[in-house]
XYZ file of C-alpha atoms in Angstrom:
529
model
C -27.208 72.626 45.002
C -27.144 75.155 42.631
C -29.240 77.616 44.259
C -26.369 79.519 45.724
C -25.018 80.894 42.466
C -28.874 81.197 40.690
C -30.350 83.059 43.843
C -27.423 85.128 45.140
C -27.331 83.026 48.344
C -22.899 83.236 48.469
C -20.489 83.379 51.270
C -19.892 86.929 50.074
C -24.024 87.642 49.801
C -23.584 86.329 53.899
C -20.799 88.520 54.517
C -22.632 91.604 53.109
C -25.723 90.757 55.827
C -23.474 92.299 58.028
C -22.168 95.547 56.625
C -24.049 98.933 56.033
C -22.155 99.183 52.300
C -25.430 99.935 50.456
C -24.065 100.032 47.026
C -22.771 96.179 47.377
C -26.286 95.568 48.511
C -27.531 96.982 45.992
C -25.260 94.763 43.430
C -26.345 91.469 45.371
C -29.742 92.616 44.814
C -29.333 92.985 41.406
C -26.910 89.607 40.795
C -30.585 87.973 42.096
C -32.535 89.532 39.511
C -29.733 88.294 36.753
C -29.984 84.472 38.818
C -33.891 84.891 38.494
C -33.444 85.455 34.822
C -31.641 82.517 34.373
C -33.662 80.092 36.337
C -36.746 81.324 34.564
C -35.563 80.240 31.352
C -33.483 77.246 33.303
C -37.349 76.079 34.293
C -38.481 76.597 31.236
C -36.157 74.485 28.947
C -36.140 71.678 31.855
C -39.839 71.343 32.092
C -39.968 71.312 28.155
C -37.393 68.933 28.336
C -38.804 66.287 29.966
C -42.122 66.360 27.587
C -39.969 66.515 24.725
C -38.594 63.272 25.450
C -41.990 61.929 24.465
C -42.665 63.850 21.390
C -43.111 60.784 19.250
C -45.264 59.276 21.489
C -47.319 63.261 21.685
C -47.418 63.170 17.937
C -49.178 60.016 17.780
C -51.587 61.220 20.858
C -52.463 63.755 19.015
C -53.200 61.798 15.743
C -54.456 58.722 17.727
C -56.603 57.571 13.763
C -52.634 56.980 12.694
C -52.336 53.027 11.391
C -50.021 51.994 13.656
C -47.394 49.363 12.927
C -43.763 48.039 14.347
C -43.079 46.568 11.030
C -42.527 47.575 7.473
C -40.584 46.872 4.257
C -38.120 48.228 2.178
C -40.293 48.155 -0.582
C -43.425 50.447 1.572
C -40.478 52.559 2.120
C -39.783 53.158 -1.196
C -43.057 53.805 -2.277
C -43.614 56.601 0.724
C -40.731 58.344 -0.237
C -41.625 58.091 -4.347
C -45.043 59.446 -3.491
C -44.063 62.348 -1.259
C -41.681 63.184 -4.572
C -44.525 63.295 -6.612
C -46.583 66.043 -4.215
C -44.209 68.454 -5.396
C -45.872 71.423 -6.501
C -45.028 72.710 -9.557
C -43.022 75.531 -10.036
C -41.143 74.422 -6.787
C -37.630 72.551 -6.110
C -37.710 69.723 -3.654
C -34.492 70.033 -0.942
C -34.997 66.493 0.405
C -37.485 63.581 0.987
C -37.029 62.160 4.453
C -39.008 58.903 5.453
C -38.913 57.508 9.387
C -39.376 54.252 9.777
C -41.423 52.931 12.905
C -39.797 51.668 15.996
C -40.463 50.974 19.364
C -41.168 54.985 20.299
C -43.047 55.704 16.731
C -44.880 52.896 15.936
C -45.761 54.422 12.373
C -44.326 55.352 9.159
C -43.994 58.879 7.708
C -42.741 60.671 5.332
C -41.594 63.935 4.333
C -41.150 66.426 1.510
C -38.923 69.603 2.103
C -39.951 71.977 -1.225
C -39.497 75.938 -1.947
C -40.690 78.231 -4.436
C -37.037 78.802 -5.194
C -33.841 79.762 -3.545
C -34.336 82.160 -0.507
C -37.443 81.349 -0.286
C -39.720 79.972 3.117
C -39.126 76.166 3.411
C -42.240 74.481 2.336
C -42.330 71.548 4.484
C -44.968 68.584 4.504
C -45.400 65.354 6.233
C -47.347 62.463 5.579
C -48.496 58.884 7.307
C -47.681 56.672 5.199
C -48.837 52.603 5.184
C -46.231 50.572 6.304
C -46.930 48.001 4.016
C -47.628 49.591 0.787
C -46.264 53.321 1.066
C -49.425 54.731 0.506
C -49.709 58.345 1.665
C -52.990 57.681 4.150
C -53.110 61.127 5.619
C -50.862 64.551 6.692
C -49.524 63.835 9.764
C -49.814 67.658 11.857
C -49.154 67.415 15.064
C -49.210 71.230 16.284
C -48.984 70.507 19.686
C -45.845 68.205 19.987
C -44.102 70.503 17.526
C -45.221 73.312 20.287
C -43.685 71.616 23.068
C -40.401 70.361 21.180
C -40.066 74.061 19.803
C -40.153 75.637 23.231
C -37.406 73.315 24.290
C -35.425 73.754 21.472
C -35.584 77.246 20.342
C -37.901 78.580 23.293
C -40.107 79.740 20.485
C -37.884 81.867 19.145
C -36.451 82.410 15.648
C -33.575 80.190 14.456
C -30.683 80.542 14.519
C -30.665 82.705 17.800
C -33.358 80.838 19.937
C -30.859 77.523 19.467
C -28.146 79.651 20.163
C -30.117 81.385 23.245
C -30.312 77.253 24.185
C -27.201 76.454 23.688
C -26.073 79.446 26.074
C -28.667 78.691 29.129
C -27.333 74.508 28.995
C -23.315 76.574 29.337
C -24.700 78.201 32.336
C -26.335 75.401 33.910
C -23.463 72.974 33.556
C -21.151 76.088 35.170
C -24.104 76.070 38.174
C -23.595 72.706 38.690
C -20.000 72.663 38.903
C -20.259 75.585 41.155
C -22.473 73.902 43.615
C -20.236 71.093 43.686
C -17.458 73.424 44.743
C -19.365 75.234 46.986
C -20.818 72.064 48.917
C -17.347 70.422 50.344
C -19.796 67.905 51.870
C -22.227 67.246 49.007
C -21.190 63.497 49.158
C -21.117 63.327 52.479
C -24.586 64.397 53.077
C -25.776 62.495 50.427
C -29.078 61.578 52.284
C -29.430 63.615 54.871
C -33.124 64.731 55.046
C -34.661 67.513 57.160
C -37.762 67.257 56.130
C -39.828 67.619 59.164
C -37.941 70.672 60.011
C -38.780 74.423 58.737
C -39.747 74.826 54.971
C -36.680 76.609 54.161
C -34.783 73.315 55.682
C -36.706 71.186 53.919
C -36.518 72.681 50.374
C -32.586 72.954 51.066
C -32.580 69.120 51.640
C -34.475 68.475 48.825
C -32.702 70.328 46.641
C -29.417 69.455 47.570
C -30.488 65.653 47.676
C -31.825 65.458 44.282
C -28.482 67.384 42.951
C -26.336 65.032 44.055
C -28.519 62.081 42.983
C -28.944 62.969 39.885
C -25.569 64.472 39.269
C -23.690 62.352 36.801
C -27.852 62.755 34.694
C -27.393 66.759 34.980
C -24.046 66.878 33.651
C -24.268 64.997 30.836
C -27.888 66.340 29.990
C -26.295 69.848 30.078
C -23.075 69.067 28.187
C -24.867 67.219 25.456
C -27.691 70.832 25.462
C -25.264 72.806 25.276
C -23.394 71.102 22.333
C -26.709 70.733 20.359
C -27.503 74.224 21.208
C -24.133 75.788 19.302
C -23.770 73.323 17.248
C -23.295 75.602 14.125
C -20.679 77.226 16.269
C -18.846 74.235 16.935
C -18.953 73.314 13.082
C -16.849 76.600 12.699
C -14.688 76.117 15.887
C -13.743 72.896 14.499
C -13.372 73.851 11.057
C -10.871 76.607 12.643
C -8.963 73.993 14.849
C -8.793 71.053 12.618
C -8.864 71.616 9.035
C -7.143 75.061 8.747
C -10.775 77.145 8.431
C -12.037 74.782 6.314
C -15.675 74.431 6.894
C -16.404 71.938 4.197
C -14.428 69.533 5.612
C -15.284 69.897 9.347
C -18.797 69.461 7.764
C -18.025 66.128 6.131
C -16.400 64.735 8.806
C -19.628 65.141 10.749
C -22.391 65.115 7.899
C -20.687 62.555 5.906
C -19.732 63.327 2.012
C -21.274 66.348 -0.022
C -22.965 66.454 -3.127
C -21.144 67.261 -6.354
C -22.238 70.438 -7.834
C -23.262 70.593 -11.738
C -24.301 67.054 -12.072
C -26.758 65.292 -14.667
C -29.925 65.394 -13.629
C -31.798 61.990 -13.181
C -33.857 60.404 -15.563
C -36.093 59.262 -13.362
C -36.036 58.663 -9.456
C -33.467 57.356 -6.987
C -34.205 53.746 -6.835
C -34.698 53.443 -2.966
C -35.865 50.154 -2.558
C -32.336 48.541 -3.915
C -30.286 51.223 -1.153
C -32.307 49.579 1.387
C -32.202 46.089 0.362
C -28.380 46.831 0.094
C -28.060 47.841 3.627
C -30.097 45.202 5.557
C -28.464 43.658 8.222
C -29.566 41.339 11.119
C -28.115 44.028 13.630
C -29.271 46.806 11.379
C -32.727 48.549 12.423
C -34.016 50.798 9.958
C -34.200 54.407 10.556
C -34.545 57.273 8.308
C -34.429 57.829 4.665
C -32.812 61.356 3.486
C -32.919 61.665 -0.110
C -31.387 64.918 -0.923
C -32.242 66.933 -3.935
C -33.632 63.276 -5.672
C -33.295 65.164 -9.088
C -29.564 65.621 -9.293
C -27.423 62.582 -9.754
C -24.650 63.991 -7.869
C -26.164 64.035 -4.935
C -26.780 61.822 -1.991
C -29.255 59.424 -0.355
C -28.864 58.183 3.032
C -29.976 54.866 4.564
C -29.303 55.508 8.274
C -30.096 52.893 11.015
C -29.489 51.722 14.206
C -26.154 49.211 14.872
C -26.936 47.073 17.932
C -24.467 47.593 20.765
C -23.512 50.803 19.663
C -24.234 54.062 21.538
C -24.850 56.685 18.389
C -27.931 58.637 16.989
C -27.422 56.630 13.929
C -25.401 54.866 11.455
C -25.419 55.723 7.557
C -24.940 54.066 3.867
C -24.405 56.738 1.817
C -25.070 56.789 -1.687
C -24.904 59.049 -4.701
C -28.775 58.991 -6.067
C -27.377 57.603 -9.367
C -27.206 54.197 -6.937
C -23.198 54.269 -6.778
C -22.413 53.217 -3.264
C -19.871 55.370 -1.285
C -19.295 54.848 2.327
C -20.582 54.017 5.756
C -20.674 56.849 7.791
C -20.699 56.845 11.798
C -21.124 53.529 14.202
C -18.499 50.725 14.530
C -15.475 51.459 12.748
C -16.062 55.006 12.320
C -13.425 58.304 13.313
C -13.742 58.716 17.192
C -14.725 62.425 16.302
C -18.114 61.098 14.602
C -18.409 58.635 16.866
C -18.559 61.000 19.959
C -20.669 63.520 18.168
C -22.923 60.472 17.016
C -23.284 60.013 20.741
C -24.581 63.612 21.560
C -28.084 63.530 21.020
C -28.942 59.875 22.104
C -27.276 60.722 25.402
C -29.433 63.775 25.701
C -32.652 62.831 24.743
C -32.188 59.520 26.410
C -33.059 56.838 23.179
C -30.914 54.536 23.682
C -31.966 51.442 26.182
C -35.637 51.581 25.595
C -38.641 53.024 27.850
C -36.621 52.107 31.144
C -34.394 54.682 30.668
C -36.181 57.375 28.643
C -38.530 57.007 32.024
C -35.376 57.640 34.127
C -34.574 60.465 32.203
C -37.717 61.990 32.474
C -38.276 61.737 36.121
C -34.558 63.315 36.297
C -35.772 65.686 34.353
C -38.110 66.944 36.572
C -35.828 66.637 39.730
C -33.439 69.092 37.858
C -37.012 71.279 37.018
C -38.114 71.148 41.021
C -34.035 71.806 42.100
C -35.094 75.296 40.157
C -37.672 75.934 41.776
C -36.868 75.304 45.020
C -33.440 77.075 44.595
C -35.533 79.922 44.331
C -38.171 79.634 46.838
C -34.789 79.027 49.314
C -34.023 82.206 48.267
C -37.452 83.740 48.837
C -37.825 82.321 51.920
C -34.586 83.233 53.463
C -35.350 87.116 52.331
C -38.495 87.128 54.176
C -36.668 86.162 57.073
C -33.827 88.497 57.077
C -36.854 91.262 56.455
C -36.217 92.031 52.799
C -38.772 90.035 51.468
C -39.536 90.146 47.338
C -43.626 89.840 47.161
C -43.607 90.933 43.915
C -40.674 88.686 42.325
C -41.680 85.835 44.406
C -45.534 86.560 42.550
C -43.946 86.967 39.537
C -41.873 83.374 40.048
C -44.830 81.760 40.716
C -46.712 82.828 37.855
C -44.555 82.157 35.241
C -43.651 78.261 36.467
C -47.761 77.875 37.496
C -48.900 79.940 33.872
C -46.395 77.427 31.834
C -48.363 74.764 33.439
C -52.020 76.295 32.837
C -50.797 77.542 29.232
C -49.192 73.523 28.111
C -52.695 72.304 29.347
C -54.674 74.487 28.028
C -52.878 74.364 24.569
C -53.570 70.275 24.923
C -57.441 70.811 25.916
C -57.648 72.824 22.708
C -56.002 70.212 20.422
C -58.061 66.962 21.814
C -61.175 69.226 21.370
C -60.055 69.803 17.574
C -60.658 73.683 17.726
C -59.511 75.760 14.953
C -56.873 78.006 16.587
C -53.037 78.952 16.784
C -51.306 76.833 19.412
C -48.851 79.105 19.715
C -50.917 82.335 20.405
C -53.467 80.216 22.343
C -50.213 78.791 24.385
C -49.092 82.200 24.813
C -51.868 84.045 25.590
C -52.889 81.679 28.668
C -48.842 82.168 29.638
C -48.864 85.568 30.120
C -52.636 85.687 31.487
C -51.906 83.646 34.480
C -48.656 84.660 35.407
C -50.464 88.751 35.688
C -53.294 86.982 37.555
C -51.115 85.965 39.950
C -48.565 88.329 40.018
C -51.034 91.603 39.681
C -53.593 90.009 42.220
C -54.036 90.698 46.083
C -53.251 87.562 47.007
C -50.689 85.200 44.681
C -50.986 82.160 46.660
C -54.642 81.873 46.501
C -54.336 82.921 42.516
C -52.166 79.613 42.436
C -54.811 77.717 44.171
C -57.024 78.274 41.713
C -54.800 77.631 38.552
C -53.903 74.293 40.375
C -57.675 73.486 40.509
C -58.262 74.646 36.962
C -55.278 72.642 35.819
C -56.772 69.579 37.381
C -60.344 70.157 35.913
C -59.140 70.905 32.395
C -56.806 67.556 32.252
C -59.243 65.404 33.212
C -61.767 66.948 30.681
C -58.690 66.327 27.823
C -58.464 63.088 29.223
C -62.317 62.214 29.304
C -62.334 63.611 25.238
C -59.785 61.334 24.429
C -60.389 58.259 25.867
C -62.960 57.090 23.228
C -60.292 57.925 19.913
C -57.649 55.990 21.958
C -60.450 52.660 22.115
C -60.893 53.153 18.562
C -57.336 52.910 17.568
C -55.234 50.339 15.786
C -54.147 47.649 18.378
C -50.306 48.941 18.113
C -51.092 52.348 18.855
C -53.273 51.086 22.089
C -50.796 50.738 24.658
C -49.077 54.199 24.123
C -52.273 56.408 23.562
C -53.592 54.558 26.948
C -50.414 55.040 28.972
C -50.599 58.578 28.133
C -53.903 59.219 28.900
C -53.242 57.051 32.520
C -50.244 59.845 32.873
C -52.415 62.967 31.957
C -55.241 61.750 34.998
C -52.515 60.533 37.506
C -51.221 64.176 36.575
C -54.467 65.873 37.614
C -54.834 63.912 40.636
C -51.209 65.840 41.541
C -52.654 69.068 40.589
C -55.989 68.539 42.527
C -53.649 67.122 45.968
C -51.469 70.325 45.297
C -54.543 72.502 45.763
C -55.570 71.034 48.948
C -52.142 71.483 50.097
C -52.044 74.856 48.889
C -52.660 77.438 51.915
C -54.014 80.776 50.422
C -52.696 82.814 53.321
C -50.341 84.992 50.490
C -46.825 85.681 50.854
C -45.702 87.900 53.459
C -42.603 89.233 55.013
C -41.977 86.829 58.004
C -40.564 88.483 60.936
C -36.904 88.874 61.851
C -34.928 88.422 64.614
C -34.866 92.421 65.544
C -38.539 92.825 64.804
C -39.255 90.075 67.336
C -36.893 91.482 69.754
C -38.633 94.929 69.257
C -41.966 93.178 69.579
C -40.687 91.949 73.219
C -39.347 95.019 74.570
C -42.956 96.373 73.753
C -45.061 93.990 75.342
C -42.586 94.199 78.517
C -42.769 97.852 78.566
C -46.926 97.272 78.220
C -46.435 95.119 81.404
């Protein structure tokens, strides 16, 4: 569907097949290296996407010793968050102590302790499994290589603010792509499910990728509204600020953070106590959530209890309270301003928490339909230069690379963290990126360089899979289930790779003949005769 505006392929790009006007050739040409740009990064952040869904599930993968529990008290709570306070180094100032509380995607506790050396200075930040029955810090919890993968779908690995930002911008263009291949499909409904599959590959991939944009379509729009709003969200804090509240940025922020500390306060005599603010907010349809203790020293300012509300669609719902233990107001779920309650909404809706495994499933396999509508947008493109005679070797080498090297360089990255090896998952990551996709793009023939990334992605998964078996038998019961269902998923995964190979003919990309060459080809062989 949205291939026409990221490859070029327009009624105006059609009308230009048949005029000499080389400079408007030349700007089509170079409107399809801008719509390569995007979908590269369009690939990118979907592919990411759909594994960042199951970050929480990756962290514990990756830590599979965790003691894994559904349950836990106020009281263990408490105690995590006390003990994380008392890690503080000294010299430092703690920001905030955040706990999590298990639930049905986390089935552990942790905790965490935000400290600097003083203002201006790098965050300091530390997290620790805690036991969900006493609070005792068991362990650190790092988890390198789900912070890798929820980084590059977040920021792209970039520095914040700008790689948000950078986000933010590619989830505005992809909601404008799909609204544009709405438009320019006046029978998108209408050929809902009609499938040409058996016809030429260029056929086929059109099919496909129209099919899966319209059935998927109400999933893309929302996943790309609710990207692009957490993407610019900072922006949006001033926009609103601007629109509502007369500039007033303090506001606009309290109406979505809830109320701000008071500057100048006492300082505390001794900790918040936690374990009352929790008791306090129990509820039958309360879940607990998340514990943000902010600046636990001063007495002006706040702790909050957030949770989930049962039957209502929102990230969470919040008791606030000054650390001094003075109650001050719910913030966000029933009852709330419709303004929080929409932008409570936002990242539930995009990351797909809400209604259990059955839909954060259906969100990842719509995930990667909107990942494989990229691609194939592009190889429609490819393919439909090679028959018109301009064909793009090069770009088409350099397409494949990057989307096969992303691949090679997330399983690599994974291979390196099940086998425990001291290195930098981010260099490591990178490295293997950008080695595969000049493989593949530098070497004779690109097809057959695939070929053998698609092998070596199926060997190396079923290696991490094989290493990790025996730490997922080992594990508490609770853990079990997940660390098994992801291991199931990484070998079903290289199965895919390994069928992909054998699929895979390494005969290289070439320019398929036109129409006049053919003709040309004719006249020859007649002239022969």
């Amino acid at each position: 569907m949205t291939s026409k505006t990221l490859t070029g392929e327009t009624t105006a790009g059609r009308k230009v097949e048949g005029s000499n006007n080389r400079f408007v050739r030349q700007m089509i040409d170079s409107h399809s290296v801008l719509g390569l740009s995007f979908a590269a990064l369009i690939y990118i952040v979907s592919l990411s996407g759909a594994l960042t869904l199951f970050v929480p599930e990756i962290s514990l993968w990756e830590l599979p010793g965790t003691k894994a529990s559904y349950e836990t008290t106020p009281r263990a709570i408490a105690a995590a968050a006390h003990n994380a306070e008392a890690e503080l180094k000294d010299g430092n100032e703690i920001l905030n102590v955040v706990a999590y509380g298990p639930d049905e995607f986390r089935p552990y506790l942790t905790v965490r302790l935000n400290q600097r050396a003083g203002h201006g200075e790098p965050l300091d930040s530390t997290d620790w499994v805690a036991d969900p029955q006493t609070g005792e810090l068991l362990s650190v919890a790092e988890a390198p290589y789900a912070h890798l993968i929820e980084d590059l779908h977040t920021v792209l690995l970039l520095p914040n603010p700008w790689g948000r930002y950078l986000v933010g911008i590619i989830g505005v263009c992809m909601f404008t792509l799909i609204l544009s291949g709405i438009f320019a499909h006046p029978t998108i409904i209408k050929d809902a499910f009609k499938l040409r599959l058996k016809r030429n590959a260029r056929m086929a991939w059109t099919d496909m990728h129209n099919r899966l944009s319209v059935w998927g379509l109400p999933f893309h729009l929302v996943i790309t509204f609710t990207g692009a709003f957490l993407g610019v969200a900072g922006i949006t804090v001033v926009a609103l600020a601007m629109l509502a509240y007369e500039g007033d940025q303090e506001a606009a922020i309290q109406v979505i953070q809830g109320p701000q500390p008071v500057l100048d306060a006492p300082l505390m005599s001794a900790s918040p106590d936690y374990e009352s603010m929790l008791l306090r907010s129990e509820a039958e349809d309360r879940r607990f959530s998340i514990l943000v203790a902010s600046n636990p020293k001063s007495s002006g300012h706040t702790t909050s209890v957030a949770y989930y509300e049962e039957g209502i669609l929102s990230m969470r719902t919040s008791d606030i309270y000054r650390n001094s233990g003075e109650f001050l107001e719910k913030f966000g779920g029933s009852g709330s301003p419709a303004g929080a309650r929409v932008f409570g909404m936002v990242q539930p809706l995009h990351y797909g928490t809400f209604g259990g495994y059955p839909i954060k499933i259906l969100y990842f396999v719509l995930s990667l339909a909107l990942t494989y509508i990229t691609s194939t947008g592009m190889m429609i493109w490819f393919k439909r230069k090679r028959q018109q005679g301009q064909a793009k070797p090069r770009t088409e080498a350099l397409w494949r690379g990057m989307t096969t090297g992303l691949s090679a360089a997330l399983v690599a990255t994974a291979l390196v963290t099940v086998a425990k090896l001291e290195a930098p998952l981010t260099v490591v990551f990178l490295s293997i990126w950008i080695a595969s996709l000049l493989a593949i793009t530098v070497g004779r023939n690109p097809i057959r360089w695939v070929r053998y990334h698609y092998i070596a992605i199926a060997a190396v998964l079923a290696v991490v899979t094989a290493l990790h078996v025996p730490s997922a038998m080992a594990a508490s019961d609770a853990a079990k289930p997940l660390l098994f269902s992801i291991d199931a998923a990484l070998l079903v995964t290289a199965l895919g790779f390994a069928a992909a190979a054998y699929r895979t003919r390494p005969e290289g990309i070439a320019a398929e003949p036109t129409k006049s060459s053919l003709e040309g080809t004719s006249v020859k062989s007649q002239t022969a005769g």
